[in-house]
Short mmCIF file of C-alpha atoms and ligand atoms in Angstrom, two decimals:
data_model
loop_
_atom_site.label_atom_id
_atom_site.label_comp_id
_atom_site.label_asym_id
_atom_site.label_seq_id
_atom_site.Cartn_x
_atom_site.Cartn_y
_atom_site.Cartn_z
CA MET M 420 73.92 135.27 96.42
CA THR M 421 70.88 133.13 95.79
CA ALA M 422 68.07 132.69 98.29
CA PHE M 423 66.86 129.19 99.15
CA SER M 424 63.35 130.45 98.45
CA THR M 425 64.14 130.33 94.72
CA LEU M 426 64.29 126.53 94.95
CA PRO M 427 61.26 124.26 94.63
CA LEU M 428 61.63 123.00 98.21
CA LYS M 429 58.88 121.67 100.48
CA PRO M 430 57.57 124.46 102.74
CA ALA M 431 58.67 122.42 105.76
CA LEU M 432 62.27 122.53 104.54
CA LEU M 433 62.14 126.26 103.84
CA ALA M 434 60.81 126.70 107.37
CA SER M 435 63.75 124.73 108.81
CA LEU M 436 66.20 126.82 106.83
CA GLU M 437 64.65 129.91 108.28
CA THR M 438 64.96 128.54 111.82
CA LEU M 439 68.59 127.65 111.14
CA GLY M 440 69.19 131.14 109.83
CA TYR M 441 70.43 130.01 106.42
CA ALA M 442 69.24 132.76 104.10
CA THR M 443 71.41 132.37 101.03
CA MET M 444 73.05 129.35 99.50
CA THR M 445 76.74 128.63 99.73
CA PRO M 446 78.42 128.20 96.30
CA VAL M 447 78.28 124.38 96.51
CA GLN M 448 74.61 124.52 97.40
CA ALA M 449 73.80 127.01 94.64
CA GLN M 450 75.42 124.78 92.04
CA SER M 451 74.44 121.34 93.26
CA LEU M 452 70.89 121.81 94.56
CA PRO M 453 69.14 122.65 91.25
CA PRO M 454 70.41 119.53 89.41
CA MET M 455 69.96 117.35 92.51
CA LEU M 456 66.35 118.49 92.94
CA GLU M 457 65.73 117.68 89.28
CA GLY M 458 66.82 114.15 90.03
CA HIS M 459 70.20 114.19 88.30
CA ASP M 460 73.22 112.33 89.60
CA VAL M 461 75.75 114.85 90.88
CA ILE M 462 79.48 114.61 91.54
CA ALA M 463 80.64 117.55 93.62
CA GLN M 464 84.03 118.59 94.81
CA ALA M 465 83.36 120.02 98.22
CA GLN M 466 85.35 120.41 101.39
CA THR M 467 84.11 120.34 104.95
CA GLY M 468 82.69 123.76 105.70
CA SER M 469 81.33 124.25 102.18
CA GLY M 470 77.76 123.50 103.23
CA LYS M 471 77.75 120.14 101.43
CA THR M 472 75.83 118.34 104.17
CA ALA M 473 72.87 120.71 103.90
CA ALA M 474 73.08 120.40 100.10
CA PHE M 475 72.55 116.64 99.96
CA GLY M 476 70.45 116.69 103.14
CA LEU M 477 67.89 119.03 101.60
CA SER M 478 67.85 117.09 98.39
CA LEU M 479 67.22 113.72 100.02
CA LEU M 480 64.60 115.16 102.38
CA GLN M 481 62.83 116.61 99.37
CA SER M 482 62.76 113.14 97.78
CA ILE M 483 61.42 111.06 100.62
CA ASP M 484 57.78 110.33 101.19
CA VAL M 485 57.16 110.00 104.92
CA ASP M 486 53.92 108.06 104.47
CA THR M 487 55.79 105.21 102.80
CA ILE M 488 57.47 103.17 105.51
CA ARG M 489 60.54 102.11 103.54
CA LEU M 490 64.19 103.00 103.46
CA GLN M 491 64.41 105.72 100.82
CA ALA M 492 67.71 107.49 101.39
CA LEU M 493 71.11 106.06 102.31
CA VAL M 494 74.12 108.21 103.21
CA LEU M 495 77.51 106.48 103.45
CA CYS M 496 80.28 108.20 105.41
CA PRO M 497 83.88 107.12 106.08
CA THR M 498 83.78 107.45 109.90
CA ARG M 499 81.40 107.27 112.81
CA GLU M 500 82.16 110.87 113.75
CA LEU M 501 81.15 112.12 110.32
CA ALA M 502 78.05 109.90 110.29
CA ASP M 503 76.98 111.39 113.64
CA GLN M 504 77.57 114.90 112.36
CA VAL M 505 75.63 114.27 109.15
CA SER M 506 72.75 112.67 111.05
CA LYS M 507 72.51 115.69 113.33
CA ALA M 508 72.50 118.10 110.40
CA ILE M 509 69.79 116.15 108.56
CA ARG M 510 67.64 115.92 111.72
CA LYS M 511 67.78 119.71 112.04
CA LEU M 512 66.73 120.17 108.42
CA ALA M 513 63.92 117.64 108.93
CA ALA M 514 62.68 119.28 112.12
CA ASN M 515 59.45 120.47 110.46
CA ILE M 516 58.64 117.25 108.64
CA PRO M 517 56.63 115.13 111.08
CA ASN M 518 57.47 111.44 111.57
CA VAL M 519 60.70 111.25 109.60
CA LYS M 520 62.68 108.30 110.88
CA LEU M 521 66.45 108.50 110.59
CA LEU M 522 68.87 105.90 111.90
CA THR M 523 72.64 106.06 112.25
CA LEU M 524 74.33 102.69 111.69
CA CYS M 525 78.06 102.52 112.29
CA GLY M 526 80.67 99.87 112.84
CA GLY M 527 82.36 99.68 116.20
CA MET M 528 78.95 99.79 117.89
CA PRO M 529 77.19 96.68 119.17
CA LEU M 530 74.92 95.11 116.58
CA GLY M 531 72.16 94.05 118.98
CA PRO M 532 70.62 97.48 119.70
CA GLN M 533 70.85 98.32 116.00
CA LEU M 534 68.92 95.19 115.12
CA ALA M 535 66.34 96.03 117.77
CA SER M 536 65.74 99.48 116.29
CA LEU M 537 65.33 97.98 112.84
CA THR M 538 61.98 96.31 113.32
CA HIS M 539 60.66 98.85 110.81
CA ASP M 540 62.88 100.30 108.12
CA PRO M 541 63.65 103.96 108.75
CA HIS M 542 63.23 106.47 105.91
CA ILE M 543 66.86 107.51 106.08
CA VAL M 544 70.01 105.67 107.12
CA VAL M 545 73.34 107.38 107.67
CA GLY M 546 76.21 104.98 108.29
CA THR M 547 79.61 103.55 107.55
CA PRO M 548 79.88 101.15 104.59
CA GLY M 549 80.90 97.99 106.45
CA ARG M 550 78.02 98.08 108.91
CA VAL M 551 75.40 99.12 106.37
CA GLN M 552 76.55 96.27 104.13
CA GLU M 553 76.17 93.85 107.02
CA HIS M 554 72.59 94.94 107.71
CA LEU M 555 71.64 94.68 104.04
CA LYS M 556 73.18 91.20 103.91
CA ARG M 557 71.34 90.09 107.04
CA GLU M 558 68.21 91.67 105.62
CA SER M 559 67.75 93.63 108.80
CA LEU M 560 67.68 96.55 106.36
CA HIS M 561 66.02 96.57 102.94
CA GLY M 562 67.42 98.58 100.06
CA GLY M 563 64.72 97.93 97.48
CA GLY M 564 63.03 101.30 97.99
CA ILE M 565 66.12 103.50 98.01
CA LYS M 566 65.72 106.59 95.85
CA VAL M 567 68.85 108.48 96.85
CA LEU M 568 72.34 107.19 97.66
CA VAL M 569 74.88 109.69 98.99
CA LEU M 570 78.60 108.96 99.10
CA ASP M 571 80.01 111.57 101.46
CA GLU M 572 83.77 112.17 101.58
CA ALA M 573 84.11 109.53 98.89
CA ASP M 574 87.87 110.05 98.64
CA ARG M 575 88.31 109.13 102.29
CA MET M 576 86.08 106.10 101.94
CA LEU M 577 88.28 104.84 99.10
CA ASP M 578 91.40 105.56 101.18
CA MET M 579 89.97 103.50 103.97
CA GLY M 580 89.40 100.52 101.72
CA PHE M 581 85.62 100.72 101.50
CA THR M 582 85.40 100.43 97.69
CA GLU M 583 84.29 96.84 97.76
CA ALA M 584 81.72 97.34 100.50
CA ILE M 585 80.24 100.26 98.54
CA ASP M 586 80.02 98.19 95.36
CA ASP M 587 78.35 95.40 97.27
CA ILE M 588 75.84 97.84 98.82
CA ILE M 589 74.98 99.22 95.39
CA GLY M 590 74.32 95.67 94.22
CA ARG M 591 71.83 95.24 97.05
CA ILE M 592 69.73 98.40 96.63
CA ALA M 593 67.12 99.54 94.12
CA LYS M 594 68.57 99.63 90.60
CA HIS M 595 67.09 103.01 89.81
CA HIS M 596 68.28 105.53 92.30
CA GLN M 597 69.97 108.88 92.29
CA THR M 598 73.63 108.86 93.31
CA LEU M 599 75.18 111.96 94.86
CA LEU M 600 78.95 111.80 95.26
CA PHE M 601 80.79 114.35 97.40
CA SER M 602 84.56 114.36 97.63
CA ALA M 603 87.14 116.87 98.82
CA THR M 604 89.63 115.70 96.22
CA TYR M 605 89.31 114.23 92.73
CA PRO M 606 91.93 111.54 92.29
CA ASP M 607 91.52 109.34 89.17
CA GLU M 608 90.06 106.68 91.42
CA ILE M 609 87.08 108.92 92.22
CA ARG M 610 86.41 109.43 88.53
CA THR M 611 86.52 105.67 88.04
CA VAL M 612 84.04 105.13 90.85
CA SER M 613 81.79 107.87 89.48
CA GLN M 614 81.84 106.26 86.03
CA ARG M 615 80.92 102.95 87.61
CA VAL M 616 78.11 104.09 89.89
CA GLN M 617 76.68 107.25 88.32
CA LYS M 618 74.66 108.02 85.21
CA HIS M 619 75.56 111.21 83.33
CA PRO M 620 76.44 113.03 86.53
CA VAL M 621 76.35 116.80 86.66
CA GLU M 622 79.77 117.90 87.80
CA VAL M 623 80.06 120.64 90.39
CA THR M 624 83.35 122.25 91.25
CA VAL M 625 83.52 125.40 93.21
CA ASP M 626 86.54 127.60 92.92
CA ALA M 627 88.30 127.58 96.22
CA PRO M 628 88.53 130.99 97.84
CA VAL M 629 91.67 132.75 96.64
CA HIS M 630 93.60 132.01 99.81
CA GLN M 631 92.84 128.33 99.36
CA GLN M 632 93.94 128.05 95.79
CA PRO M 633 96.75 125.58 95.44
CA ALA M 634 99.99 127.44 95.20
CA ILE M 635 102.90 125.81 93.45
CA GLU M 636 106.34 127.26 93.78
CA GLN M 637 108.66 126.17 91.00
CA ARG M 638 112.43 126.18 91.07
CA PHE M 639 114.82 125.25 88.30
CA HIS M 640 118.44 124.37 89.06
CA GLU M 641 121.16 123.87 86.50
CA VAL M 642 123.49 121.03 87.52
CA GLU M 643 126.11 118.85 85.87
CA PRO M 644 125.02 115.23 85.39
CA ALA M 645 127.55 114.00 87.97
CA GLN M 646 126.20 116.42 90.57
CA LYS M 647 122.64 115.17 90.40
CA PRO M 648 122.76 112.57 93.23
CA ASP M 649 124.29 115.07 95.68
CA ALA M 650 121.93 117.81 94.52
CA LEU M 651 118.90 115.58 95.03
CA ALA M 652 119.93 114.44 98.52
CA GLN M 653 120.66 118.02 99.49
CA LEU M 654 117.31 119.28 98.21
CA LEU M 655 115.40 116.49 99.89
CA SER M 656 117.04 117.08 103.26
CA GLY M 657 116.73 120.84 102.92
CA ALA M 658 113.02 120.59 102.26
CA HIS M 659 112.62 118.13 105.17
CA ALA M 660 110.60 116.10 102.74
CA GLU M 661 108.67 113.38 104.46
CA HIS M 662 106.63 112.84 101.34
CA ALA M 663 108.30 113.56 98.04
CA LEU M 664 107.92 112.23 94.53
CA VAL M 665 111.00 112.13 92.30
CA PHE M 666 110.60 111.69 88.54
CA CYS M 667 113.22 110.10 86.32
CA ASN M 668 112.89 109.67 82.58
CA MET M 669 114.22 106.11 82.44
CA ARG M 670 113.43 102.94 84.35
CA ARG M 671 117.09 102.09 84.87
CA GLU M 672 117.66 105.45 86.45
CA VAL M 673 114.69 105.03 88.76
CA ASP M 674 116.33 101.98 90.38
CA ALA M 675 119.73 103.65 90.58
CA VAL M 676 118.38 106.83 92.17
CA ALA M 677 116.23 104.94 94.71
CA GLN M 678 119.22 102.78 95.70
CA GLU M 679 121.45 105.82 96.02
CA LEU M 680 118.90 107.58 98.24
CA ASP M 681 118.52 104.46 100.36
CA ARG M 682 122.30 104.31 100.77
CA ARG M 683 122.22 107.89 102.01
CA GLY M 684 119.64 107.12 104.67
CA PHE M 685 116.36 108.11 102.99
CA SER M 686 113.43 105.75 103.13
CA ALA M 687 113.04 105.62 99.36
CA LEU M 688 111.41 103.16 96.97
CA ALA M 689 111.46 102.71 93.19
CA LEU M 690 108.39 102.39 90.97
CA HIS M 691 108.43 101.54 87.29
CA GLY M 692 106.72 99.38 84.73
CA ASP M 693 109.25 96.53 84.78
CA MET M 694 108.13 95.54 88.24
CA GLU M 695 105.63 92.78 89.00
CA GLN M 696 102.13 94.11 89.61
CA ARG M 697 102.22 92.92 93.20
CA ASP M 698 105.47 94.75 93.91
CA ARG M 699 104.07 97.88 92.28
CA ASP M 700 100.92 97.72 94.40
CA GLU M 701 103.07 97.29 97.49
CA VAL M 702 105.20 100.32 96.67
CA LEU M 703 102.13 102.47 95.98
CA VAL M 704 100.59 101.35 99.26
CA ARG M 705 103.75 102.15 101.23
CA PHE M 706 104.11 105.59 99.70
CA ALA M 707 100.44 106.48 100.11
CA ASN M 708 100.36 105.28 103.72
CA ARG M 709 103.45 107.33 104.57
CA SER M 710 105.79 104.47 105.39
CA CYS M 711 108.04 105.40 102.49
CA ALA M 712 109.16 109.03 102.36
CA VAL M 713 110.50 109.33 98.84
CA LEU M 714 109.10 107.62 95.78
CA VAL M 715 111.26 107.54 92.67
CA ALA M 716 109.16 106.84 89.60
CA THR M 717 108.73 107.07 85.87
CA ASP M 718 105.86 109.21 84.59
CA VAL M 719 103.84 106.22 83.45
CA ALA M 720 104.21 104.33 86.74
CA ALA M 721 103.29 107.41 88.80
CA ARG M 722 99.84 107.41 87.20
CA GLY M 723 98.88 104.65 89.60
CA LEU M 724 99.36 107.06 92.47
CA ASP M 725 96.13 108.47 93.79
CA ILE M 726 97.58 111.06 96.15
CA VAL M 727 96.69 114.34 94.55
CA ALA M 728 98.86 116.76 96.42
CA LEU M 729 102.37 116.19 97.70
CA PRO M 730 104.51 118.81 99.44
CA LEU M 731 107.45 118.21 97.10
CA VAL M 732 107.89 116.97 93.56
CA VAL M 733 111.35 116.76 92.00
CA SER M 734 112.18 116.25 88.34
CA TYR M 735 115.52 114.48 88.62
CA ASP M 736 115.54 114.58 84.85
CA ILE M 737 113.68 117.42 83.21
CA ALA M 738 110.58 116.15 81.41
CA HIS M 739 110.88 115.47 77.67
CA ASP M 740 107.92 117.70 76.88
CA PRO M 741 106.12 120.63 78.54
CA GLU M 742 102.86 118.69 79.01
CA THR M 743 104.63 116.04 81.06
CA HIS M 744 106.27 118.77 83.10
CA THR M 745 102.91 120.38 83.82
CA HIS M 746 101.48 117.03 84.84
CA ARG M 747 104.40 116.42 87.20
CA ILE M 748 104.22 119.76 88.98
CA GLY M 749 100.44 119.38 89.29
CA ARG M 750 101.15 116.59 91.78
CA THR M 751 102.06 119.20 94.37
CA GLY M 752 100.26 122.21 95.84
CA ARG M 753 97.41 121.44 98.16
CA ALA M 754 94.60 123.85 99.02
CA GLY M 755 95.93 126.46 101.38
CA GLN M 756 99.48 125.11 101.36
CA THR M 757 102.32 125.81 99.02
CA GLY M 758 103.76 122.90 97.12
CA LEU M 759 107.29 122.93 95.85
CA ALA M 760 108.22 121.64 92.38
CA ILE M 761 111.96 121.43 91.74
CA THR M 762 113.49 120.65 88.37
CA LEU M 763 117.10 119.63 87.84
CA CYS M 764 118.40 120.43 84.39
CA THR M 765 121.82 119.70 82.88
CA PRO M 766 123.33 122.14 80.36
CA ARG M 767 122.54 119.67 77.57
CA GLU M 768 118.88 119.54 78.61
CA ARG M 769 118.43 123.31 78.31
CA PRO M 770 116.40 123.07 75.08
CA LYS M 771 113.71 121.11 76.99
CA ALA M 772 113.59 123.91 79.56
CA ALA M 773 113.16 126.38 76.71
CA ASN M 774 110.11 124.45 75.49
CA ILE M 775 108.61 124.51 78.96
CA GLU M 776 109.26 128.23 79.17
CA GLU M 777 107.56 128.78 75.83
CA LEU M 778 104.43 126.96 76.94
CA ALA M 779 104.42 128.75 80.30
CA GLY M 780 104.80 132.14 78.62
CA THR M 781 106.87 133.46 81.53
CA PRO M 782 110.58 133.19 82.36
CA LEU M 783 111.44 130.07 84.35
CA PRO M 784 112.47 130.65 87.97
CA TRP M 785 116.12 129.58 87.71
CA ARG M 786 117.90 129.54 91.07
CA PRO M 787 121.58 128.99 91.74
CA LEU M 788 122.30 125.78 93.65
CA LYS M 789 125.57 125.23 95.43
CA VAL M 790 125.97 121.50 95.48
CA ALA M 791 128.02 120.30 98.42
CA PRO M 792 129.53 116.81 98.22
CA SER M 793 127.78 114.11 100.24
CA ARG M 794 128.27 114.30 103.98
CA GLY M 795 127.66 110.64 104.51
CA LYS M 796 124.55 108.98 105.81
CA THR M 797 121.81 110.77 107.76
CA LEU M 798 118.59 108.94 108.51
CA HIS M 799 115.42 110.41 107.01
CA LEU M 800 112.76 107.98 108.19
CA ALA M 801 109.15 107.97 107.15
CA PRO M 802 106.62 108.59 109.95
CA MET M 803 104.85 105.25 109.51
CA LYS M 804 105.80 101.61 109.08
CA THR M 805 103.82 99.02 107.12
CA LEU M 806 102.81 95.60 108.43
CA VAL M 807 101.66 92.97 105.93
CA ILE M 808 99.03 90.45 106.89
CA ASP M 809 98.95 87.33 104.72
CA ALA M 810 95.20 87.39 104.37
CA GLY M 811 92.80 89.51 102.37
CA ARG M 812 89.41 89.76 100.76
CA GLN M 813 89.48 86.04 99.95
CA ASP M 814 89.59 85.43 103.70
CA LYS M 815 86.74 87.92 104.15
CA LEU M 816 89.13 90.24 105.93
CA ARG M 817 87.98 93.86 106.04
CA PRO M 818 89.69 97.08 107.17
CA GLY M 819 87.42 97.17 110.21
CA ASP M 820 88.63 93.72 111.32
CA ILE M 821 92.24 94.88 111.30
CA LEU M 822 91.39 98.13 113.03
CA GLY M 823 89.41 96.17 115.58
CA ALA M 824 92.25 93.74 116.29
CA LEU M 825 94.71 96.58 116.80
CA THR M 826 92.56 98.87 118.89
CA GLY M 827 90.83 96.09 120.80
CA ASP M 828 93.05 93.44 122.33
CA ALA M 829 96.28 94.97 121.07
CA GLY M 830 95.50 98.20 122.91
CA LEU M 831 96.64 100.63 120.23
CA ASP M 832 95.08 104.03 119.78
CA ALA M 833 93.20 104.65 116.52
CA LYS M 834 95.35 107.74 115.94
CA ASP M 835 98.47 105.59 115.64
CA ILE M 836 96.95 103.50 112.90
CA GLY M 837 97.18 104.81 109.38
CA LYS M 838 95.83 103.69 106.06
CA ILE M 839 94.59 100.12 105.72
CA ASP M 840 94.64 98.49 102.28
CA VAL M 841 93.07 95.11 101.71
CA PHE M 842 93.91 93.18 98.53
CA ALA M 843 92.70 89.73 97.48
CA THR M 844 95.22 87.70 99.46
CA ARG M 845 97.04 90.25 101.62
CA ALA M 846 96.41 93.35 103.63
CA TYR M 847 98.62 96.27 104.58
CA VAL M 848 98.29 98.45 107.64
CA ALA M 849 100.40 101.51 108.45
CA ILE M 850 101.37 102.03 112.09
CA SER M 851 103.21 104.98 113.69
CA ARG M 852 106.85 103.96 113.38
CA ALA M 853 107.53 104.05 117.13
CA LEU M 854 104.67 101.62 117.82
CA ALA M 855 105.13 99.29 114.86
CA ASN M 856 106.99 96.60 116.83
CA LYS M 857 104.41 96.65 119.57
CA ALA M 858 101.63 96.31 117.00
CA LEU M 859 103.47 93.47 115.29
CA GLU M 860 103.95 91.57 118.56
CA ARG M 861 100.32 92.05 119.52
CA LEU M 862 98.99 90.99 116.14
CA ARG M 863 101.21 87.90 116.21
CA ALA M 864 100.14 87.00 119.73
CA GLY M 865 96.44 87.70 119.21
CA LYS M 866 93.92 86.92 116.56
CA ILE M 867 92.25 88.80 113.74
CA LYS M 868 88.63 87.81 113.25
CA GLY M 869 89.30 84.87 115.54
CA ARG M 870 92.05 83.49 113.32
CA ASN M 871 95.83 83.49 113.29
CA PHE M 872 97.31 85.03 110.16
CA ARG M 873 100.97 85.51 109.34
CA VAL M 874 102.04 89.14 109.94
CA ARG M 875 105.37 90.66 108.98
CA PRO M 876 106.91 94.14 108.79
CA LEU M 877 107.91 95.71 105.49
CA GLY M 878 111.13 97.64 105.07
P1 AMP R 1036 79.42 121.36 105.99
O1 AMP R 1036 80.28 121.77 104.86
O2 AMP R 1036 78.28 120.54 105.53
O3 AMP R 1036 80.25 120.64 107.05
O4 AMP R 1036 78.75 122.66 106.66
C1 AMP R 1036 79.48 123.70 107.21
C2 AMP R 1036 78.68 124.58 108.14
O5 AMP R 1036 77.97 125.56 107.42
C3 AMP R 1036 77.68 123.89 109.02
O6 AMP R 1036 77.90 124.30 110.33
C4 AMP R 1036 76.32 124.35 108.53
O7 AMP R 1036 75.45 124.49 109.61
C5 AMP R 1036 76.63 125.69 107.90
N1 AMP R 1036 75.81 126.03 106.71
C6 AMP R 1036 75.46 125.17 105.72
N2 AMP R 1036 74.75 125.81 104.77
C7 AMP R 1036 74.65 127.10 105.16
C8 AMP R 1036 74.04 128.27 104.58
N3 AMP R 1036 73.43 128.22 103.40
N4 AMP R 1036 74.15 129.42 105.25
C9 AMP R 1036 74.80 129.46 106.44
N5 AMP R 1036 75.40 128.42 107.02
C10 AMP R 1036 75.33 127.24 106.40
#
């Protein structure tokens, strides 16, 4: 338990903390505030509720100089709701600093009033990447004096296709600034972004409370090679897996297993290195946006997958080595929820299981499995369906444009729209399966960004 008073904070900030009743720091605050206040870049793994907003809020308020009328701190958030929440929290912390000007700039709001309130740059802007980028481009906002850039819920911003907007924003602001990156999860993509935008960041990870620690339940089943297809289908239906990753050791097998699952009514796709890059991207998009329920992949191909925690991972073939096995099962088990990792092993593959057991240092949880022959086809559909738009970044198409077209004229609810991925020449949007046809009709009848683009369903 560390008191805020141990930090070199402005008296006005300490006074606000007292008013708010925050006496001691949360673990994320205790670890991130000292390096942040020293001016270091920080990458912190922090969930909502960890006190992350106050952590970066205090740090940026400490940095700004109210007498200088320039934009000095920029906070980027994935959604308007989060931006509003963050703005409120920062205003409370700034309550005792006179004349701090903070502005919230989000997409989906009319531009006019925002432009009107930008006659003078505020000290702090909290906003969504697309809209902030637009203001910087129009020069209604000036980034030359920015000292602190915060990327809040960076993983969600990447999911929502904001990577390019963020890069563009960074190109438009002061070269020397501190970058604070907060993310609930650490997919490889976040590390890549951190490497690109941060300098020697101090890494902060806080052990999740015990009840939140990812729990992985492992099961090993011995099966004959010929039983594997039936065993897999049975396990997948038993686990009601809407989102499962199946590993095979060989590319050829990946195709065969995906086809077999498809024949049995699962929405399954194959992913391996022999595929064209575009097809691979498409498969990754469809699995990540939940319009494909089962992904069958080789270990190498699965590296492209940035979903950190899946409810079910199956080794259709036991991994050749224990390290690969550990990597596979690490794909499941999300904070607070149990993930299931199932391994099928033929009698001949037993020595590989023995190696895994040796590394684990505990007996493997072998379970009997009674494999019943196939009962024909039962549909196991994914919750979403993907629509492809034949336009992308080259056409200046952004996720917000697609969202706008669907929620505006097309009359869909934002909750029925899933992940949006924009590539150079095409874009993918996931829609709740039941509404996919409606969305397709509306997109075909209407316009996106005032233009007609070809739209088609996938799968
Ligand atoms: P956040 O993780 O930023 O969404 O914050 C979670 C909640 O914790 C917010 O309601 C804050 O007001 C509150 N909070 C943040 N820091 C502290 C603290 N040091 N002591 C008590 N409450 C806090």
